[in-house]
Coordinates of C-alpha atoms and ligand atoms in Angstrom, one line a residue:
M1 CA -3.6 266.3 -157.1
T2 CA -3.0 270.0 -157.7
K3 CA 0.4 270.7 -159.3
S4 CA 2.3 273.0 -157.0
K5 CA 3.7 276.2 -158.3
G6 CA 6.9 275.5 -160.3
S7 CA 6.8 271.8 -159.9
A8 CA 8.4 269.8 -162.7
G9 CA 5.4 267.5 -162.5
P10 CA 4.9 264.0 -161.2
I11 CA 7.3 261.1 -161.7
T12 CA 6.0 257.7 -162.9
K13 CA 4.8 255.1 -160.5
E14 CA 7.8 252.9 -161.3
Q15 CA 10.3 255.7 -160.7
R16 CA 8.7 256.6 -157.4
E17 CA 8.6 252.9 -156.4
D18 CA 12.3 252.6 -157.3
L19 CA 13.1 255.6 -155.1
V20 CA 11.2 254.2 -152.2
A21 CA 12.5 250.7 -152.8
A22 CA 16.1 251.9 -152.6
S23 CA 15.7 253.2 -149.1
L24 CA 14.0 250.0 -148.0
I25 CA 16.7 247.8 -149.7
L26 CA 19.6 249.7 -148.2
A27 CA 18.0 249.5 -144.7
Q28 CA 17.5 245.8 -145.1
H29 CA 21.2 245.4 -146.0
G30 CA 22.3 247.4 -143.0
V31 CA 23.8 250.2 -145.2
L32 CA 21.2 252.7 -143.8
D33 CA 19.7 252.6 -140.3
A34 CA 17.6 255.4 -138.9
F35 CA 19.9 257.8 -140.8
G36 CA 21.0 258.4 -144.3
H37 CA 19.0 259.2 -147.4
V38 CA 18.5 258.4 -151.1
S39 CA 17.6 260.9 -153.9
M40 CA 16.8 260.8 -157.6
R41 CA 17.2 263.6 -160.1
H42 CA 13.8 264.5 -161.5
P43 CA 13.5 262.5 -164.7
A44 CA 11.6 265.5 -166.4
D45 CA 13.7 268.4 -165.1
A46 CA 17.5 268.2 -164.5
N47 CA 17.2 271.1 -162.1
R48 CA 15.1 269.3 -159.6
Y49 CA 15.5 266.2 -157.4
M50 CA 13.3 264.0 -155.3
L51 CA 14.1 263.1 -151.7
S52 CA 12.0 261.8 -148.9
R53 CA 11.0 264.0 -146.0
N54 CA 13.0 263.8 -142.8
L55 CA 12.3 260.2 -142.0
A56 CA 14.1 256.9 -141.2
P57 CA 14.7 255.2 -144.6
E58 CA 12.8 252.0 -143.6
L59 CA 9.6 254.0 -143.0
V60 CA 9.7 255.8 -146.4
T61 CA 6.5 255.5 -148.5
S62 CA 5.5 257.1 -151.9
A63 CA 3.7 259.8 -150.0
D64 CA 6.9 261.0 -148.3
I65 CA 8.7 262.0 -151.5
V66 CA 9.4 265.8 -151.7
E67 CA 10.6 267.7 -154.8
Y68 CA 13.6 270.0 -154.3
D69 CA 15.4 272.5 -156.5
L70 CA 19.2 272.2 -156.8
D71 CA 19.7 274.8 -154.0
S72 CA 17.9 272.1 -151.9
E73 CA 14.9 274.3 -151.2
P74 CA 11.5 272.5 -151.5
V75 CA 9.5 273.5 -154.5
D76 CA 6.3 273.4 -152.4
A77 CA 6.7 276.0 -149.6
N78 CA 4.4 273.9 -147.4
A79 CA 6.6 270.8 -147.8
P80 CA 7.3 268.7 -144.7
R81 CA 10.6 269.1 -142.9
G82 CA 13.6 268.0 -144.9
F83 CA 16.9 266.5 -144.0
L84 CA 19.7 268.7 -142.5
E85 CA 22.1 267.2 -145.0
R86 CA 20.1 267.6 -148.1
Y87 CA 22.8 269.9 -149.6
I88 CA 24.8 266.7 -150.3
H89 CA 22.3 265.9 -153.0
G90 CA 21.7 269.4 -154.5
E91 CA 25.3 270.3 -154.7
I92 CA 26.4 267.0 -156.3
Y93 CA 23.6 267.3 -158.9
K94 CA 24.8 270.8 -159.8
A95 CA 28.4 269.6 -160.1
R96 CA 27.7 266.3 -161.9
P97 CA 25.3 266.4 -164.8
D98 CA 26.0 262.6 -165.3
V99 CA 24.6 261.8 -161.9
H100 CA 20.9 260.9 -161.5
A101 CA 21.0 259.3 -158.0
V102 CA 22.8 260.2 -154.8
I103 CA 22.9 258.1 -151.6
H104 CA 24.4 259.3 -148.3
T105 CA 25.1 256.6 -145.7
H106 CA 26.8 256.0 -142.4
S107 CA 27.5 252.5 -143.7
P108 CA 29.4 251.1 -140.7
S109 CA 32.3 249.1 -142.3
V110 CA 33.3 252.0 -144.5
V111 CA 34.0 254.4 -141.5
P112 CA 37.5 253.0 -140.7
F113 CA 38.7 253.8 -144.2
G114 CA 37.7 257.5 -143.7
V115 CA 39.8 257.9 -140.6
T116 CA 43.0 255.9 -141.3
R117 CA 45.5 255.9 -144.1
T118 CA 44.3 252.6 -145.4
I119 CA 43.0 253.1 -148.9
M120 CA 39.8 251.3 -149.9
Q121 CA 40.5 249.3 -153.0
P122 CA 38.4 246.8 -155.0
I123 CA 38.9 243.4 -153.3
Y124 CA 36.7 241.5 -155.8
H125 CA 34.8 241.8 -159.0
M126 CA 31.6 243.0 -157.4
S127 CA 33.1 246.3 -156.4
G128 CA 35.2 247.0 -159.5
F129 CA 33.8 250.6 -159.5
L130 CA 36.0 251.4 -156.6
G131 CA 39.0 251.0 -158.9
R132 CA 38.2 254.5 -160.2
G133 CA 39.5 255.9 -156.9
V134 CA 38.2 256.6 -153.4
P135 CA 38.6 260.2 -152.3
V136 CA 38.1 261.2 -148.6
Y137 CA 36.2 264.3 -147.7
D138 CA 37.4 265.9 -144.5
I139 CA 34.9 268.6 -143.4
A140 CA 37.4 270.2 -141.0
K141 CA 40.1 270.5 -143.7
E142 CA 37.7 271.7 -146.3
S143 CA 35.8 274.2 -144.2
G144 CA 38.8 275.3 -142.1
R145 CA 36.8 275.0 -138.8
Q146 CA 35.4 272.6 -136.3
T147 CA 31.8 271.5 -137.1
D148 CA 29.3 268.8 -136.0
I149 CA 30.5 266.9 -139.1
L150 CA 27.1 267.2 -140.8
V151 CA 26.9 268.6 -144.4
R152 CA 24.3 271.2 -143.3
E153 CA 25.4 274.1 -145.4
P154 CA 25.5 274.6 -149.2
G155 CA 29.2 275.3 -149.0
H156 CA 29.9 272.0 -147.3
G157 CA 28.0 270.3 -150.1
R158 CA 30.1 272.1 -152.7
D159 CA 33.3 271.0 -151.0
L160 CA 32.1 267.4 -150.9
A161 CA 31.1 267.5 -154.6
R162 CA 34.6 268.9 -155.4
V163 CA 36.3 266.2 -153.5
L164 CA 34.1 263.5 -155.1
A165 CA 35.0 264.9 -158.5
D166 CA 34.2 262.4 -161.2
K167 CA 34.3 259.3 -158.8
P168 CA 31.4 257.0 -158.0
M169 CA 32.0 257.2 -154.2
A170 CA 33.6 259.4 -151.6
L171 CA 34.3 258.6 -148.0
M172 CA 33.4 261.3 -145.4
R173 CA 35.9 261.4 -142.4
G174 CA 34.3 260.4 -139.1
H175 CA 30.9 260.1 -140.8
G176 CA 30.2 257.7 -143.7
N177 CA 30.1 258.1 -147.5
V178 CA 28.3 259.4 -150.5
V179 CA 27.6 257.1 -153.5
V180 CA 26.5 258.4 -156.9
A181 CA 25.4 256.8 -160.2
Q182 CA 23.7 257.3 -163.5
D183 CA 20.5 255.8 -162.0
I184 CA 19.0 254.7 -158.7
R185 CA 19.5 251.0 -159.3
V186 CA 23.3 251.3 -159.9
A187 CA 23.6 253.7 -157.0
T188 CA 21.9 251.2 -154.7
Y189 CA 24.2 248.4 -156.0
R190 CA 27.3 250.5 -155.4
A191 CA 26.2 251.5 -151.8
I192 CA 25.7 247.8 -150.9
Y193 CA 28.9 246.6 -152.5
T194 CA 30.9 249.4 -151.0
E195 CA 29.9 248.1 -147.6
M196 CA 30.7 244.5 -148.6
N197 CA 34.1 245.6 -150.0
A198 CA 34.9 247.4 -146.7
R199 CA 34.1 244.3 -144.7
L200 CA 36.0 241.9 -147.0
Q201 CA 39.0 244.2 -147.1
L202 CA 39.1 244.4 -143.3
Q203 CA 39.0 240.6 -143.2
A204 CA 41.7 240.3 -145.8
M205 CA 43.9 242.6 -143.7
M206 CA 43.4 240.3 -140.7
C207 CA 44.7 237.4 -142.9
G208 CA 48.0 239.2 -143.1
G209 CA 50.5 239.7 -145.9
P210 CA 50.1 241.9 -149.0
I211 CA 46.6 241.9 -150.5
E212 CA 46.2 241.3 -154.2
F213 CA 43.5 243.9 -155.1
L214 CA 42.0 244.0 -158.6
S215 CA 44.2 245.8 -161.0
K216 CA 42.9 249.1 -162.5
E217 CA 42.1 247.3 -165.7
E218 CA 40.4 244.4 -164.0
A219 CA 38.3 246.8 -162.0
L220 CA 37.1 248.7 -165.0
L221 CA 36.3 245.5 -166.9
T222 CA 34.3 244.0 -164.0
E223 CA 32.4 247.3 -163.5
A224 CA 31.2 247.3 -167.1
T225 CA 30.2 243.6 -166.9
L226 CA 28.4 243.8 -163.5
E227 CA 26.4 247.0 -164.4
G228 CA 25.1 245.1 -167.4
Q229 CA 23.6 242.6 -165.0
I230 CA 22.0 245.2 -162.7
H231 CA 18.5 243.9 -163.4
R232 CA 19.2 240.6 -161.5
P233 CA 20.1 242.0 -158.0
W234 CA 17.5 244.8 -158.4
E235 CA 14.6 242.4 -159.1
L236 CA 15.6 240.2 -156.2
W237 CA 16.1 243.1 -153.8
K238 CA 12.9 244.9 -154.8
A239 CA 10.9 241.7 -154.4
K240 CA 12.1 241.4 -150.8
V241 CA 10.8 244.8 -149.6
K242 CA 7.3 246.0 -149.1
I243 CA 6.8 249.2 -151.0
R244 CA 3.9 251.4 -149.8
Ligands
ZN301 ZN1 25.2 261.9 -142.4

């Protein structure tokens, strides 16, 4: 394959497979449907990231991965059409050097928490990472105008990154969420367990009475323990999808 002008070079087979697997796994868990996307910062160049072409996540193959610069322009001028909301990825990578994977979802159970005053909090040990806080990005408030809700401009992406700040997840009002992590496996884990936490928290609310969420300290302790176990769910999830 000819190296395109300015490309940071190929990523390894395993890295590419992990990126494809993440889309398939999240679709299998109902976190992504025909919409939403997963990216990975380029392992060899922090100023690049890898994201599939404009395609439903369940259909993504290794051949669909496109390299972008952090302004979310494809490195190859002849690259296939990209996602309208790719600025979510580029602007977060600019703002967060610690982040190496970004997932944008319309994860259904999280949506109520973006449009009400009910704060999403860690209901169990699997989602301890939520104990670091769950900000809500409101595109109307941040941009000062009415939009189609999509993060389709670099400025929207910058606003979202600012609201996300140093957190692992931000809700997006009337839209979904964005999940970030130090690698694609942890990001996938967080996206799945954010959806699970949302469902369980809604169920707990139906039980009535005050909810005993994890304390801040418990949340941080469980986050550290679970992320040390990431190989276990990842191996299982990856084995259950067909990577092409
Ligand atoms: Zn979206």
